[in-house]
CSV table of C-alpha atoms in Angstrom, one decimal:
chain,number,residue,atom,x,y,z
A,205,THR,CA,173.2,179.0,128.2
A,206,LYS,CA,173.9,175.7,129.5
A,207,VAL,CA,176.7,173.7,131.3
A,208,LEU,CA,176.6,170.3,131.5
A,209,TYR,CA,178.3,167.4,133.7
A,210,ARG,CA,179.6,164.3,133.7
A,211,GLY,CA,178.5,161.8,135.8
A,212,GLY,CA,174.7,162.1,135.5
A,213,GLU,CA,174.3,165.6,137.0
A,214,GLU,CA,172.1,168.4,136.1
A,215,PRO,CA,173.3,170.6,133.8
A,216,VAL,CA,173.0,174.2,135.2
A,217,ARG,CA,173.2,177.4,134.3
A,218,PHE,CA,175.4,180.1,133.2
A,219,ASP,CA,174.5,183.8,132.3
A,220,ASP,CA,178.2,185.8,133.0
A,221,ALA,CA,177.2,189.0,130.9
A,222,TYR,CA,178.9,191.3,133.2
A,223,GLY,CA,181.9,188.9,132.8
A,224,LEU,CA,181.4,189.3,128.0
A,225,ALA,CA,181.3,193.1,128.6
A,226,VAL,CA,184.7,192.9,130.6
A,227,TYR,CA,186.4,190.9,128.1
A,228,ARG,CA,185.3,193.0,125.3
A,229,GLY,CA,186.2,196.0,126.8
A,230,LEU,CA,189.8,194.5,127.7
A,231,ALA,CA,189.6,192.9,123.7
A,232,LYS,CA,190.5,194.8,121.1
A,233,SER,CA,187.6,194.2,118.1
A,234,CYS,CA,187.6,192.6,114.9
A,235,PRO,CA,185.7,194.5,112.8
A,236,THR,CA,184.0,192.7,109.5
A,237,ALA,CA,186.0,190.6,107.1
A,238,ASP,CA,185.2,191.1,103.0
A,239,ALA,CA,186.8,190.1,100.4
A,240,LYS,CA,189.3,192.5,99.7
A,241,THR,CA,190.7,192.7,103.5
A,242,ALA,CA,191.3,188.7,103.3
A,243,LYS,CA,192.9,188.3,100.5
A,244,LYS,CA,195.1,190.8,101.4
A,245,PHE,CA,195.1,188.6,105.1
A,246,PHE,CA,196.1,185.7,103.4
A,247,ASP,CA,199.2,187.3,101.7
A,248,GLU,CA,200.1,188.7,104.8
A,249,HIS,CA,199.6,185.2,107.0
A,250,PRO,CA,200.6,181.8,104.6
A,251,GLU,CA,200.5,180.1,108.4
A,252,VAL,CA,196.7,180.3,108.8
A,253,PHE,CA,196.1,178.9,104.9
A,254,THR,CA,198.7,176.3,105.5
A,255,ALA,CA,198.0,172.2,105.6
A,256,PRO,CA,200.1,170.8,108.3
A,257,PRO,CA,202.5,167.0,107.5
A,258,SER,CA,199.2,164.3,107.2
A,259,ALA,CA,199.6,160.6,107.2
A,260,ARG,CA,197.6,157.3,106.4
A,261,LEU,CA,198.2,155.8,110.3
A,262,ALA,CA,197.0,152.7,111.8
A,263,ARG,CA,196.2,152.5,115.6
A,264,VAL,CA,196.1,150.1,118.3
A,265,MET,CA,194.7,151.7,121.0
A,266,LEU,CA,194.4,149.9,124.8
A,267,PRO,CA,193.7,151.1,128.8
A,268,VAL,CA,196.9,150.4,130.3
A,269,SER,CA,194.6,148.7,133.0
A,270,HIS,CA,193.6,146.0,130.9
A,271,ASN,CA,195.7,142.2,130.9
A,272,VAL,CA,196.0,141.2,127.9
A,273,ASP,CA,197.1,137.1,127.6
A,274,GLY,CA,198.1,137.2,131.0
A,275,VAL,CA,201.0,140.1,130.6
A,276,SER,CA,200.2,144.4,131.0
A,277,SER,CA,198.6,146.1,128.1
A,278,MET,CA,202.4,147.8,127.3
A,279,ALA,CA,204.2,144.0,128.1
A,280,TRP,CA,201.6,143.2,125.0
A,281,LEU,CA,202.1,145.6,122.7
A,282,MET,CA,205.5,145.4,123.1
A,283,GLN,CA,205.7,141.5,122.2
A,284,ARG,CA,203.9,142.1,119.5
A,285,ALA,CA,205.8,144.7,117.9
A,286,SER,CA,208.5,142.4,118.5
A,287,GLU,CA,207.0,140.0,116.8
A,288,ILE,CA,206.2,142.3,114.4
A,289,ALA,CA,209.5,143.4,113.4
A,290,GLN,CA,210.5,139.9,112.9
A,291,GLN,CA,208.0,139.7,110.5
A,292,LYS,CA,206.7,136.9,112.3
A,293,LEU,CA,203.0,138.7,112.5
A,294,GLY,CA,201.2,141.3,110.3
A,295,PHE,CA,200.1,144.6,111.7
A,296,GLU,CA,196.4,143.8,111.2
A,297,LYS,CA,196.6,141.0,113.6
A,298,VAL,CA,197.2,142.6,116.3
A,299,VAL,CA,194.5,144.9,115.2
A,300,GLU,CA,192.2,142.0,114.9
A,301,ARG,CA,192.9,141.5,118.7
A,302,ALA,CA,192.5,144.3,120.3
A,303,ALA,CA,189.8,145.2,118.6
A,304,GLN,CA,187.8,141.5,120.2
A,305,ILE,CA,189.5,143.9,123.8
A,306,TYR,CA,188.4,147.0,123.6
A,307,LYS,CA,185.5,148.4,121.7
A,308,LEU,CA,185.1,152.3,122.4
A,309,GLU,CA,187.6,153.2,120.5
A,310,THR,CA,188.7,152.5,116.6
A,311,GLN,CA,190.9,150.3,116.2
A,312,GLY,CA,193.6,149.7,113.0
A,313,ASP,CA,193.4,153.0,110.3
A,314,LEU,CA,192.4,155.8,111.7
A,315,GLY,CA,192.4,157.6,107.9
A,316,TRP,CA,194.5,160.5,106.9
A,317,VAL,CA,195.5,162.0,110.4
A,318,ASN,CA,196.9,165.3,110.8
A,319,ILE,CA,200.5,165.2,112.1
A,320,ASP,CA,201.4,168.6,114.4
A,321,GLY,CA,201.4,169.6,117.8
A,322,ASP,CA,203.9,169.5,120.1
A,323,ALA,CA,202.7,166.5,122.1
A,324,ALA,CA,205.9,163.5,121.9
A,325,ILE,CA,203.2,161.3,120.4
A,326,MET,CA,203.0,163.8,117.2
A,327,ARG,CA,206.6,164.4,117.6
A,328,ALA,CA,208.0,160.9,117.3
A,329,LEU,CA,205.1,160.0,114.2
A,330,ALA,CA,205.9,163.6,112.7
A,331,GLY,CA,209.9,162.1,111.9
A,332,ALA,CA,208.9,159.6,111.4
A,333,ARG,CA,209.3,157.3,107.9
A,334,SER,CA,206.0,156.0,105.8
A,335,GLY,CA,206.6,151.8,107.2
A,336,GLU,CA,208.0,152.9,110.8
A,337,MET,CA,206.1,151.5,113.6
A,338,ILE,CA,206.1,153.7,116.5
A,339,GLY,CA,205.6,152.5,120.2
A,340,PRO,CA,203.9,151.1,122.3
A,341,VAL,CA,204.0,153.9,124.5
A,342,GLN,CA,201.9,155.3,126.9
A,343,ASP,CA,199.6,158.3,127.2
A,344,GLY,CA,197.8,159.1,130.3
A,345,ASP,CA,195.4,155.8,130.8
A,346,PHE,CA,195.9,154.0,127.3
A,347,ALA,CA,198.3,152.4,125.7
A,348,TYR,CA,199.2,152.8,122.2
A,349,LEU,CA,201.1,150.6,118.8
A,350,PHE,CA,201.4,153.5,115.3
A,351,LEU,CA,201.8,151.8,112.1
A,352,LEU,CA,202.3,154.9,109.6
A,353,GLY,CA,201.6,154.6,106.0
A,354,GLU,CA,201.6,156.8,103.2
A,355,LYS,CA,202.9,160.5,104.6
A,356,ARG,CA,202.6,164.3,102.8
A,357,ASP,CA,203.9,167.4,103.2
A,358,ALA,CA,202.9,170.8,104.6
A,359,ARG,CA,201.0,172.5,101.9
A,360,ARG,CA,199.6,176.1,101.2
A,361,PHE,CA,196.2,176.7,99.8
A,362,LYS,CA,195.9,178.5,96.1
A,363,TRP,CA,193.7,181.7,96.8
A,364,ASN,CA,190.6,179.9,95.1
A,365,GLU,CA,191.2,177.4,97.7
A,366,VAL,CA,189.8,179.0,100.1
A,367,GLU,CA,188.6,182.2,99.1
A,368,ALA,CA,184.8,181.5,100.2
A,369,SER,CA,186.8,180.7,103.5
A,370,ALA,CA,189.1,183.4,103.5
A,371,PRO,CA,187.0,185.8,105.9
A,372,ASN,CA,185.6,183.4,108.7
A,373,LYS,CA,189.3,182.3,109.0
A,374,GLN,CA,190.9,186.3,109.2
A,375,MET,CA,187.8,186.3,111.7
A,376,MET,CA,189.0,183.3,114.0
A,377,TYR,CA,191.8,184.7,113.9
A,378,CYS,CA,191.6,188.2,115.1
A,379,ARG,CA,189.9,186.5,117.6
A,380,GLU,CA,192.7,184.5,118.4
A,381,GLN,CA,195.2,187.0,119.1
A,382,ALA,CA,193.1,189.5,120.5
A,383,ASN,CA,191.8,186.4,123.5
A,384,LYS,CA,196.0,185.8,123.6
A,385,GLU,CA,196.9,189.3,123.8
A,386,VAL,CA,194.0,189.6,126.8
A,387,THR,CA,195.7,186.7,128.9
A,388,GLU,CA,198.8,188.4,128.7
A,389,LYS,CA,198.6,191.6,129.8
A,390,LEU,CA,196.7,190.3,132.8
A,391,PHE,CA,199.0,187.4,133.3
A,392,LYS,CA,201.5,190.7,133.5
A,393,LYS,CA,199.4,192.6,135.1
A,394,TYR,CA,198.7,190.5,138.0
A,395,GLY,CA,202.0,188.5,138.4
A,396,VAL,CA,200.7,184.7,136.7
A,397,ALA,CA,203.3,182.6,135.6
A,398,ILE,CA,203.1,179.0,134.5
A,399,ASP,CA,205.7,176.3,135.6
A,400,ASP,CA,205.5,174.7,131.9
A,401,VAL,CA,207.9,171.9,133.9
A,402,ALA,CA,205.5,171.2,136.0
A,403,VAL,CA,202.6,170.0,133.8
A,404,LYS,CA,204.4,168.9,131.1
A,405,GLY,CA,204.9,166.6,135.1
A,406,LEU,CA,201.3,165.7,135.2
A,407,PHE,CA,201.4,164.3,131.5
A,408,ASN,CA,204.5,162.4,131.6
A,409,VAL,CA,204.8,160.9,128.0
A,410,PRO,CA,207.6,157.6,128.6
A,411,ALA,CA,210.5,157.9,124.8
A,412,VAL,CA,208.3,156.6,122.2
A,413,ARG,CA,210.2,154.3,120.5
A,414,SER,CA,210.8,153.7,116.4
A,415,ILE,CA,211.1,150.4,115.0
A,416,SER,CA,212.9,150.7,111.2
A,417,ALA,CA,210.9,150.6,108.8
A,418,SER,CA,212.7,147.7,106.7
A,419,SER,CA,211.6,145.5,109.1
A,420,VAL,CA,207.9,146.6,109.6
A,421,PRO,CA,205.6,146.1,106.8
A,422,LYS,CA,204.0,148.4,104.6
A,423,ALA,CA,200.4,149.6,106.3
A,424,SER,CA,198.2,149.6,103.2
A,425,LYS,CA,196.3,152.2,101.6
């Protein structure tokens, strides 16, 4: 097995057969799934076969270290958001300008995006309505401005839609649960505790502001 490092370093080998053997001794085994057990798993675990809520999302993304037209990226996005809210400027014009500045990531329409998870931005997007603009907000080294288009609610799949993939889903779920149980067991045994407050402090994200849908042009589909 090779592990690759960034920065041009040469890959090094990592073979931990002993660690794998120890893990297998601690973790419960996952039996091979078949059509019969997969159907039972489907009935008992609807959360595994539920598509999360999603939305057609447009985004402007700029490094916070950049200056745009003489001001910081966050200040520039704040100005543009205000102009969009006053209908003095279209979101697509901000996208066009951002694309001239930062070309390493997609600017504008991202297509349909799942909006689940505990991140502050995802929570804000999940709570917003179609047509609302979210931000500007800084997350790490980047500043973002989002425009929410059409939204879709979470949806439970039907059995005929997932019948072919259900056995694999069952195996993946079993392994994830086994890994979780091993982690909890070892944390308890060795008195390990994670300081959630300190961890969240490393990713301190300002409150995400939302501009009323009534003042923002609708995103194109």
